[in-house]
PDB file of C-alpha atoms and ligand atoms in Angstrom:
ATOM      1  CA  UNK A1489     -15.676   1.521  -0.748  1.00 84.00           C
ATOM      2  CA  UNK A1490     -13.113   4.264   0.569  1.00 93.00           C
ATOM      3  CA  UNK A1491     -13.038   8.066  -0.181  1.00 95.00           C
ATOM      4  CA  UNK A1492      -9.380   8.199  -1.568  1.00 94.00           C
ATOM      5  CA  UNK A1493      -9.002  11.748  -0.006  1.00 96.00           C
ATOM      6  CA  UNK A1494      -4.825  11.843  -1.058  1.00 95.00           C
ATOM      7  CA  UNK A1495      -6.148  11.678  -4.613  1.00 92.00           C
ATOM      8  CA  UNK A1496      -7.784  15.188  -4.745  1.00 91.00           C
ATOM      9  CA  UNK A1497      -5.059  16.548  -2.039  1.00 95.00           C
ATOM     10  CA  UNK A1498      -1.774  14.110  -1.653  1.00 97.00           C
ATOM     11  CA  UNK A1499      -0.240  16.990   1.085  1.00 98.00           C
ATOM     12  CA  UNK A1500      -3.323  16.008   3.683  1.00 98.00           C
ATOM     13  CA  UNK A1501      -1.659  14.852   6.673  1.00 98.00           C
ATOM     14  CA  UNK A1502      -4.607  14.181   8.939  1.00 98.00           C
ATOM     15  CA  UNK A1503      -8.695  13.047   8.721  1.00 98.00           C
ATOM     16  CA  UNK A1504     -11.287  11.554  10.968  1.00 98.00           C
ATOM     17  CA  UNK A1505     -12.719   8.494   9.349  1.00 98.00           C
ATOM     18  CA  UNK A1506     -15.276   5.897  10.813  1.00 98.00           C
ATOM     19  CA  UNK A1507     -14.749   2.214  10.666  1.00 98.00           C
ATOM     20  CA  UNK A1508     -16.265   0.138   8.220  1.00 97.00           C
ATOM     21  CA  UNK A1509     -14.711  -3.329   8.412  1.00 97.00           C
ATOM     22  CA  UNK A1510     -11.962  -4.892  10.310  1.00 97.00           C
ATOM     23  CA  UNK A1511     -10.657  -7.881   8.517  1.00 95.00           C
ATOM     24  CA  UNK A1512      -7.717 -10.326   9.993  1.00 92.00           C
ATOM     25  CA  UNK A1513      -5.482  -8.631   7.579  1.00 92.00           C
ATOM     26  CA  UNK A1514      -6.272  -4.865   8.286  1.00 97.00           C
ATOM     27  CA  UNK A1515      -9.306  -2.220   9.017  1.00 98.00           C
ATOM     28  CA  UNK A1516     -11.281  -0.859   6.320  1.00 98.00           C
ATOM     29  CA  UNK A1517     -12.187   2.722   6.597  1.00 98.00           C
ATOM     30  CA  UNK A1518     -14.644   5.017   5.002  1.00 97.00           C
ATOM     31  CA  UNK A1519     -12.183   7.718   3.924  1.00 97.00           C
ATOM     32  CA  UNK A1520      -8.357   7.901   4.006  1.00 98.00           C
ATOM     33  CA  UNK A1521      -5.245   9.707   3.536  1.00 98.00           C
ATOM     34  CA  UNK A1522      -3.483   6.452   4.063  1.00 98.00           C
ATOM     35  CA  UNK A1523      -1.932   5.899   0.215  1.00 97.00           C
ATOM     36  CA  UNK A1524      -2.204   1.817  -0.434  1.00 97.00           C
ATOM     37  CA  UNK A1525       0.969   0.496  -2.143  1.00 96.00           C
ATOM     38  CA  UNK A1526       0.653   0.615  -5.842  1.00 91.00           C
ATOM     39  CA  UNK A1527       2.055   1.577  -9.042  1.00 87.00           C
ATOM     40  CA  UNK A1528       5.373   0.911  -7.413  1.00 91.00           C
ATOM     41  CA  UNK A1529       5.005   3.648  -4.394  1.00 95.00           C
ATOM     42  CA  UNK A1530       5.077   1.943  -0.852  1.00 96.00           C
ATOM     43  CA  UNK A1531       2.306   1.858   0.984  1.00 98.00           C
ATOM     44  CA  UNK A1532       2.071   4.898   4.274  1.00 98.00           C
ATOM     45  CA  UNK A1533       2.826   4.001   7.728  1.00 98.00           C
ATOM     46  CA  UNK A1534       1.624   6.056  10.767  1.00 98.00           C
ATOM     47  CA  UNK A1535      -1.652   5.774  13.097  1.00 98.00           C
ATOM     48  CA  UNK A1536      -5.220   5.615  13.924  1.00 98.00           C
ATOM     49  CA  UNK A1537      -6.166   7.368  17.015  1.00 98.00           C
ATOM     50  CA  UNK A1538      -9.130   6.356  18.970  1.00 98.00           C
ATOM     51  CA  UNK A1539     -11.506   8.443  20.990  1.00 97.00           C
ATOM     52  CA  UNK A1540      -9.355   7.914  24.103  1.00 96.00           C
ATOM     53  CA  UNK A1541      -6.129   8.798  23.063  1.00 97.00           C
ATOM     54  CA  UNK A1542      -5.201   5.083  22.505  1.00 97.00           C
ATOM     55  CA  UNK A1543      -2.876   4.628  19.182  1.00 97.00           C
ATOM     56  CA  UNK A1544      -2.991   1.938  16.816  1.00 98.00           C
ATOM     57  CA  UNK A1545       0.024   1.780  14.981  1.00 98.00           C
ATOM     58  CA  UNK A1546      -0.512   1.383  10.841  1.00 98.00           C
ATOM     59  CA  UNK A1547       2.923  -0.203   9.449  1.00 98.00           C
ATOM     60  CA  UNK A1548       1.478  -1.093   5.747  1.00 98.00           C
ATOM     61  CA  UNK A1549      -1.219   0.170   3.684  1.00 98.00           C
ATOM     62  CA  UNK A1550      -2.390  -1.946   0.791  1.00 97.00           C
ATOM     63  CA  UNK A1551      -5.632  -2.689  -1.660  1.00 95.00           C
ATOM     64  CA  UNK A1552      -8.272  -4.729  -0.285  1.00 92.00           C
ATOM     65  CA  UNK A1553     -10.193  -6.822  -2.756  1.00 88.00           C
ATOM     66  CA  UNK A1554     -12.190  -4.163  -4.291  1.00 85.00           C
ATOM     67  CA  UNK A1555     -10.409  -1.234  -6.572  1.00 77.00           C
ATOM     68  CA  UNK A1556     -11.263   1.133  -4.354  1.00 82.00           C
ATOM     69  CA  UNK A1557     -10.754  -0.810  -0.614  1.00 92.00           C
ATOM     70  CA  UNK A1558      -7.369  -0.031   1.524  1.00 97.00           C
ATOM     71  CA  UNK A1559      -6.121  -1.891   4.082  1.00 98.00           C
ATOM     72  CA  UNK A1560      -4.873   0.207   6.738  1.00 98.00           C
ATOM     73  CA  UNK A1561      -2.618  -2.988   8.765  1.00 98.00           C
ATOM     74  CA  UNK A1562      -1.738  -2.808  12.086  1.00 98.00           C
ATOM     75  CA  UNK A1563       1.514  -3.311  13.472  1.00 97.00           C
ATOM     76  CA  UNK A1564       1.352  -6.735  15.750  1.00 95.00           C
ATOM     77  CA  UNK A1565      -0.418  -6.691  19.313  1.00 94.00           C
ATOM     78  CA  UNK A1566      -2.164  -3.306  17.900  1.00 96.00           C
ATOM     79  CA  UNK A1567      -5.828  -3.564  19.621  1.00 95.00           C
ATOM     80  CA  UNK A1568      -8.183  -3.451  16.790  1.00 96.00           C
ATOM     81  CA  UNK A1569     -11.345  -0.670  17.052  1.00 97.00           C
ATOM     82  CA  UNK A1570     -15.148  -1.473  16.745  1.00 97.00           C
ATOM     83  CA  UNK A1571     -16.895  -1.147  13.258  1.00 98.00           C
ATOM     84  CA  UNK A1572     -18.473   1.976  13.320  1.00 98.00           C
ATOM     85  CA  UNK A1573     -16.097   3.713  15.547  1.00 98.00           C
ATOM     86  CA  UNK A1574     -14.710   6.981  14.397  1.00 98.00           C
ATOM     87  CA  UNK A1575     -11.216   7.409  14.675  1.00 98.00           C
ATOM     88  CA  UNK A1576      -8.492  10.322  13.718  1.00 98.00           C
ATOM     89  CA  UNK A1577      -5.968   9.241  11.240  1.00 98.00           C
ATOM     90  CA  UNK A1578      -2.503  11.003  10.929  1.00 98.00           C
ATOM     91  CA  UNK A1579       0.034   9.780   8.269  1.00 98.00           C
ATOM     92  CA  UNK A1580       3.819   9.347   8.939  1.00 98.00           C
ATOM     93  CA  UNK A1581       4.205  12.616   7.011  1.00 98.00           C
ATOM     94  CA  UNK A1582       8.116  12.527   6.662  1.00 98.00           C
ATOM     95  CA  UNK A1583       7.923   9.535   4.965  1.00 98.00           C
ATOM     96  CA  UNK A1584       5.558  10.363   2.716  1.00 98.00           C
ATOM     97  CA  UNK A1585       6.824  13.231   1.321  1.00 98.00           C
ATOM     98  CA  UNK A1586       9.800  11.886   0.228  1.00 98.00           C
ATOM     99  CA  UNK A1587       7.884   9.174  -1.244  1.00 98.00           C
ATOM    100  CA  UNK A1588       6.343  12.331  -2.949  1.00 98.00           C
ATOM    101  CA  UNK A1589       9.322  13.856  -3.841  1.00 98.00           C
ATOM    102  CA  UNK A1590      10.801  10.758  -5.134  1.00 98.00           C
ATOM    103  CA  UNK A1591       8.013   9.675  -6.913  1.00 97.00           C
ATOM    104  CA  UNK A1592       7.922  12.935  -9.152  1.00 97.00           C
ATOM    105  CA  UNK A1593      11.253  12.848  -9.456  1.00 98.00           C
ATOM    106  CA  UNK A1594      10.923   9.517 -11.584  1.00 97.00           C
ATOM    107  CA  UNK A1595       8.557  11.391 -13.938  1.00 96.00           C
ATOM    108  CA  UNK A1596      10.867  14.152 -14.428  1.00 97.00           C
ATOM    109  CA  UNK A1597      13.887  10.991 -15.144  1.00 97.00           C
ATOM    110  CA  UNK A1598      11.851   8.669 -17.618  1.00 94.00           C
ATOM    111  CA  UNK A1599      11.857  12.060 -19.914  1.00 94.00           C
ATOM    112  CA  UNK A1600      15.441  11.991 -19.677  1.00 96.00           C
ATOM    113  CA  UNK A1601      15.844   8.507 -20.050  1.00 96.00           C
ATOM    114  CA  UNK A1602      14.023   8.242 -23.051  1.00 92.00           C
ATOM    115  CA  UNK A1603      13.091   4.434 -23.346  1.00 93.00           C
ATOM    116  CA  UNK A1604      10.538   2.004 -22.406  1.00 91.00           C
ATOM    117  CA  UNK A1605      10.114   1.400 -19.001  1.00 92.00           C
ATOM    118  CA  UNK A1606      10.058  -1.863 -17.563  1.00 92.00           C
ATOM    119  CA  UNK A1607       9.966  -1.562 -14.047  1.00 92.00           C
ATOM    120  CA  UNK A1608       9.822   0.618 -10.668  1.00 94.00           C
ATOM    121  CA  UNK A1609      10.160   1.111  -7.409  1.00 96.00           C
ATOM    122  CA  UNK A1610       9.491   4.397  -4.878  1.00 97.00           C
ATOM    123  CA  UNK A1611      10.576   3.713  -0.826  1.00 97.00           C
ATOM    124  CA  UNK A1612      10.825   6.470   1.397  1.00 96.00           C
ATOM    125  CA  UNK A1613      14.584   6.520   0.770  1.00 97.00           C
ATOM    126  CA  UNK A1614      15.596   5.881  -2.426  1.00 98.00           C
ATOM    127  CA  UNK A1615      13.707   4.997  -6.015  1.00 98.00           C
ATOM    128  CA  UNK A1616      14.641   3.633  -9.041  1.00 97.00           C
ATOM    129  CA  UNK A1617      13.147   2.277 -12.944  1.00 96.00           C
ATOM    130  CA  UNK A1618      13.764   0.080 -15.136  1.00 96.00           C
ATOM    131  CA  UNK A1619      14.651   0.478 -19.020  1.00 96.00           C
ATOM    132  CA  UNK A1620      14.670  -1.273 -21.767  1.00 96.00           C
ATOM    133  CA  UNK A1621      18.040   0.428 -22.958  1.00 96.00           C
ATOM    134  CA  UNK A1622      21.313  -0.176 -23.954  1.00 96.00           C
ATOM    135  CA  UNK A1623      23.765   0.049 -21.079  1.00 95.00           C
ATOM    136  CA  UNK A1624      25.877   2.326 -23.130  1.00 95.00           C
ATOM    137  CA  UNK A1625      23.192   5.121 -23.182  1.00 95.00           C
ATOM    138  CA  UNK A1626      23.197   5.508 -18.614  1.00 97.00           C
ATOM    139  CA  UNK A1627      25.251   7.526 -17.840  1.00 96.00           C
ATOM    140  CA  UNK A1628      25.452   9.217 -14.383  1.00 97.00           C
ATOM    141  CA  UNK A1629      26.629  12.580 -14.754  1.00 97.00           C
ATOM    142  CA  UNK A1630      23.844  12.916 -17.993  1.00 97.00           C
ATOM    143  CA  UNK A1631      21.323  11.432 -16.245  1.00 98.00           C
ATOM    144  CA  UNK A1632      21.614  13.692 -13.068  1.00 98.00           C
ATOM    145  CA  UNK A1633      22.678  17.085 -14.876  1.00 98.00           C
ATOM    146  CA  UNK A1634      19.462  17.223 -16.868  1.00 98.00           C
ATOM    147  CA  UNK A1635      16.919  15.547 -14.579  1.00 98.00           C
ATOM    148  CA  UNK A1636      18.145  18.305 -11.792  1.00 98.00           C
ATOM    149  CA  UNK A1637      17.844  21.042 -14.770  1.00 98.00           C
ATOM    150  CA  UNK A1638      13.684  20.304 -15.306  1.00 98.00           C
ATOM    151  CA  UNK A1639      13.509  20.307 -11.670  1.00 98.00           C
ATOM    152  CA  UNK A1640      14.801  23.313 -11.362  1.00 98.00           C
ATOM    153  CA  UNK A1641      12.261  25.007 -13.966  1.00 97.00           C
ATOM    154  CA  UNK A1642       9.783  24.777 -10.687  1.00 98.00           C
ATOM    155  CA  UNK A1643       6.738  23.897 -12.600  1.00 97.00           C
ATOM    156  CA  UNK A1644       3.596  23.036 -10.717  1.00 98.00           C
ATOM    157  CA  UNK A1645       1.627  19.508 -11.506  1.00 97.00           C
ATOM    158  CA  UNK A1646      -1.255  18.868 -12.724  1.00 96.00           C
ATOM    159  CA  UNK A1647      -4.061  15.848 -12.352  1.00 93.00           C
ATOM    160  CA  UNK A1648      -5.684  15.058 -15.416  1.00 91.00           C
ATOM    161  CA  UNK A1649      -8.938  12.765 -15.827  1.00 91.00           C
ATOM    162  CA  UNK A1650      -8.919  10.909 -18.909  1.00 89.00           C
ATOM    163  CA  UNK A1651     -11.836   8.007 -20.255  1.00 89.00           C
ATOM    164  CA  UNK A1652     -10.402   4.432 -20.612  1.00 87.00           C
ATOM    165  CA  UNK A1653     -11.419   5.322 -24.275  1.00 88.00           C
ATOM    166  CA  UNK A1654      -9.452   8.897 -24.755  1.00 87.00           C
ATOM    167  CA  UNK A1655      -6.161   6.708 -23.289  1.00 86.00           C
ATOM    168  CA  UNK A1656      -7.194   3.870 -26.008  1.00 85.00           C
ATOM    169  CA  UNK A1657      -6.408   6.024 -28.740  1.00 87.00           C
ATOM    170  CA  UNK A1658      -3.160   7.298 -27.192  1.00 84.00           C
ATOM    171  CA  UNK A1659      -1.328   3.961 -25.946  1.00 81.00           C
ATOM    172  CA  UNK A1660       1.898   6.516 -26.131  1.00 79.00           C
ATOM    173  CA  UNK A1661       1.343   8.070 -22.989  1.00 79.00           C
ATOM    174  CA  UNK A1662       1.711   4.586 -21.487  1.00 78.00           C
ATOM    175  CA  UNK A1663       5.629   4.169 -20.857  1.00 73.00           C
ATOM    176  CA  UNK A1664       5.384   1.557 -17.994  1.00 69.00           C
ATOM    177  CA  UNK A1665       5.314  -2.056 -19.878  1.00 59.00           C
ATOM    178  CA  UNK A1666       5.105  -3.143 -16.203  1.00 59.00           C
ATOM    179  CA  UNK A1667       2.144  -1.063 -14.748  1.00 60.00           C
ATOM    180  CA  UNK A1668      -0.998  -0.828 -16.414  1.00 63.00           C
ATOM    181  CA  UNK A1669      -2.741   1.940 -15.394  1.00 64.00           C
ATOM    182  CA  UNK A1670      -5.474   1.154 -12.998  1.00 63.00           C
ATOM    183  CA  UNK A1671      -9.000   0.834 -15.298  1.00 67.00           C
ATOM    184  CA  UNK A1672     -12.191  -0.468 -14.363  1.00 67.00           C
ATOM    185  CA  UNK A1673     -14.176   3.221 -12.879  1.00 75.00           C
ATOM    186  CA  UNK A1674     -14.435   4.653 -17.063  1.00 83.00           C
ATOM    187  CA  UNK A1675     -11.623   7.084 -16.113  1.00 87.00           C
ATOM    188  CA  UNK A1676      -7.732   6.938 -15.637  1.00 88.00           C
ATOM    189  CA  UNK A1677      -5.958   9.562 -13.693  1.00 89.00           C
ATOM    190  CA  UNK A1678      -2.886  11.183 -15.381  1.00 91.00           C
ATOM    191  CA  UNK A1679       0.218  12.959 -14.147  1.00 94.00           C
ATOM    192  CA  UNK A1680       0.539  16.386 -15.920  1.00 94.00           C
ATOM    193  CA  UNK A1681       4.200  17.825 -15.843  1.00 95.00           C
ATOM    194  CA  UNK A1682       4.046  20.827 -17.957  1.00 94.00           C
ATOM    195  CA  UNK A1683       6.570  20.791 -21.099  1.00 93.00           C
ATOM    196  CA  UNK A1684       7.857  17.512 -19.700  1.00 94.00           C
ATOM    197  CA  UNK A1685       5.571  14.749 -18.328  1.00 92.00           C
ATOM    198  CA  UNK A1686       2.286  13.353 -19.151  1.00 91.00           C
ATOM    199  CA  UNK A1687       1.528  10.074 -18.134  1.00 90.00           C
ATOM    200  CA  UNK A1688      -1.263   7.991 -16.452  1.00 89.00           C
ATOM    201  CA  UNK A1689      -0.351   7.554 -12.728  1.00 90.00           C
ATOM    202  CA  UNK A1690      -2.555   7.135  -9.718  1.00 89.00           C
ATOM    203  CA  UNK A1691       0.440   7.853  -7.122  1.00 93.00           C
ATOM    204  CA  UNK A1692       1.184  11.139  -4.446  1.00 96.00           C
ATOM    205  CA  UNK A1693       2.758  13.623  -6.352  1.00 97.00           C
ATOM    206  CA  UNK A1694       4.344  17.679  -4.902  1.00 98.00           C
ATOM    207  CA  UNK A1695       2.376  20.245  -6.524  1.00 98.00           C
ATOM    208  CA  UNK A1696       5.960  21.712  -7.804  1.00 98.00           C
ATOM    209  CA  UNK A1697       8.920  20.186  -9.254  1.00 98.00           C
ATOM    210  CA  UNK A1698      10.816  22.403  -7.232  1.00 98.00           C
ATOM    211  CA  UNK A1699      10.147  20.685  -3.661  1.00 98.00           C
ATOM    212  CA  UNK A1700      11.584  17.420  -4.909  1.00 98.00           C
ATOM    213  CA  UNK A1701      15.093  19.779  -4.499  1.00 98.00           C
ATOM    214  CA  UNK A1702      17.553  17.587  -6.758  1.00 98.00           C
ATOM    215  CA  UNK A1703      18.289  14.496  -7.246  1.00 98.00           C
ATOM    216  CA  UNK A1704      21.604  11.967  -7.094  1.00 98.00           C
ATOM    217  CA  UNK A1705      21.912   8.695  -9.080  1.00 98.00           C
ATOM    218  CA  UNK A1706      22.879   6.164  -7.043  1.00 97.00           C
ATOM    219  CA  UNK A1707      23.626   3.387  -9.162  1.00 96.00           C
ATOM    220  CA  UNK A1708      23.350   2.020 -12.600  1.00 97.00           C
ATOM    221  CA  UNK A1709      23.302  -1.848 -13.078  1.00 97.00           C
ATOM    222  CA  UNK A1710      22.018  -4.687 -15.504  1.00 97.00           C
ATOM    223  CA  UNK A1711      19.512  -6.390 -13.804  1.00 95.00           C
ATOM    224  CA  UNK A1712      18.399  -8.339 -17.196  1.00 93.00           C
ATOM    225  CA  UNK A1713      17.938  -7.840 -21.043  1.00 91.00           C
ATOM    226  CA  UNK A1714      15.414  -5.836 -21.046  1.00 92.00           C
ATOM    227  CA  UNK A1715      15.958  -4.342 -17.748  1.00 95.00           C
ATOM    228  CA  UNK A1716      18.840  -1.728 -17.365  1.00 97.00           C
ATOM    229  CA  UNK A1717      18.151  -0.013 -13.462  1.00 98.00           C
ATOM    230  CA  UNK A1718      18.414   3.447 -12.691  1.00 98.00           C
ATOM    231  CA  UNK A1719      17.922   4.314  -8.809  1.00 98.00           C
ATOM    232  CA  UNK A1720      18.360   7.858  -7.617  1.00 98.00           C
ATOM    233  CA  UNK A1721      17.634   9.047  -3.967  1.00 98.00           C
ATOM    234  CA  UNK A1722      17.238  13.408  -2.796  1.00 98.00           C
ATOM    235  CA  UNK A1723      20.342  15.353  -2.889  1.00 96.00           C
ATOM    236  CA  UNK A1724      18.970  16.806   0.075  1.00 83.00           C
TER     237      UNK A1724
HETATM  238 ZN1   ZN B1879       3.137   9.288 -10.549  1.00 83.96          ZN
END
C-alpha cells in the first residue's frame, strides 16, 4: 500500500520515498506525489532520483492491482532501483498543474452544462466531457461566458470525506454515469466548490478557482446519442 501524499496536498512537487516493489510493469513505492491515471486525469510524468544523482525517468503513472498501489513506469532502458532503496521523487510540475487547472475547470463547466455526464477526459493540454444533451443547448459563447464568470468569483476548494453510506442516500451528487466514484476504504472523497460544485472526485484540484485563469471552448461535436462533447483548454 502507498501513502497517496497529492491527496492531502495536490501542489507537492517533491518527496523521498523508499522502494517497495519493482514489478515488470513499474516500481511500487511507499509514498508518492506521483497522481495514477484515474477518474479521467492522466497519469504524472517526471523522475525518481537515486542516491547518486542517477535519474530514472517516470513517463506514466497508473493503479497497481490494489486500490491503493501506483505504478510509477519507467520510460524504456530506465535502470530499475533495489527494493528498499530510498529515492527522491520530483513530479513534472508544469504538467501537472495544468492538469490541475483543467481538471477544476471541468467542475466549474458541468454546473454550466447542466446535464448528465457521460464521459471525460483531462491531458495536460486540453480537457473535455461528455453530455447527455441536446446539441441545440452547446453553445460556445454561453458555455465560455459563464464558466469564465464562476472562475472569476476566486473561491477556494474544499475536500470533503463522505461514508459510502452518506453518498447512498444522495446518488445526486453523482453526475458522472461513466465514473463511479472509487469505494471500497468506507469513505469517498468529494470536491467542494463553494456555491457551485459538489461532487465525489478523487483527482488534483488548485486550492482557488482563480489559478485555473479562464477558459476557451475548443470544440463542440456529436460523438453519439447520448454523448454530446465539450473540450475546453486555458485561455492562458
Ligand atoms: Zn475532480
Amino acid at each position: 500500500m502507498t501513502e497517496l501524499l497529492f491527496r492531502d496536498n495536490a501542489y507537492l512537487k517533491t518527496a523521498t520515498a523508499r522502494v517497495l516493489a519493482v514489478h515488470e510493469n513499474g516500481i511500487e513505492l511507499d509514498r508518492t506525489v506521483f497522481y495514477p491515471a484515474g477518474g479521467g486525469q492522466t497519469g504524472d510524468s517526471g523522475a525518481l532520483v537515486r542516491a547518486n544523482g542517477e535519474r530514472i525517468a517516470i513517463g506514466d503513472t497508473r493503479k497497481g492491482s490494489t486500490p491503493e498501489s501506483v505504478l510509477h513506469i519507467p520510460l524504456t532502458g530506465m535502470p530499475r532501483p533495489e527494493i528498499g532503496e530510498t529515492l527522491e521523487l520530483e513530479i513534472d510540475w508544469a504538467r501537472r498543474y495544468s492538469l490541475m487547472r483543467l481538471h477544476t475547470a471541468l467542475h466549474v463547466m458541468s454546473c454550466v452544462v447542466v446535464a448528465p455526464v457521460t464521459g471525460g477526459n483531462i491531458a495536460p493540454d486540453k480537457a473535455r466531457l461528455d453530455f447527455d444533451i441536446d446539441m441545440s443547448r452547446l453553445a460556445v459563447a454561453t458555455i465560455e461566458g459563464e464558466t469564465n464568470a464562476l472562475i472569476a468569483r476566486g473561491v477556494e476548494t474544499e475536500t470533503v470525506w463522505i461514508t459510502d453510506e452518506e453518498l447512498d442516500a444522495r446518488p445526486e451528487l453523482v453526475k458522472t454515469m461513466s465514473v463511479q466514484p472509487p469505494r471500497g476504504t468506507g469513505r469517498v472523497r468529494l470536491l467542494r466548490i463553494p456555491g457551485i460544485d459538489l461532487q465525489p472526485c478523487g483527482g488534483t484540484h488548485v486550492a482557488n478557482i482563480g489559478e485555473i485563469g479562464a477558459i476557451r471552448v475548443v470544440k463542440i461535436r456529436s460523438e453519439g446519442k447520448r454523448n454530446k462533447r465539450v473540450e475546453i483548454a486555458l485561455a492562458r
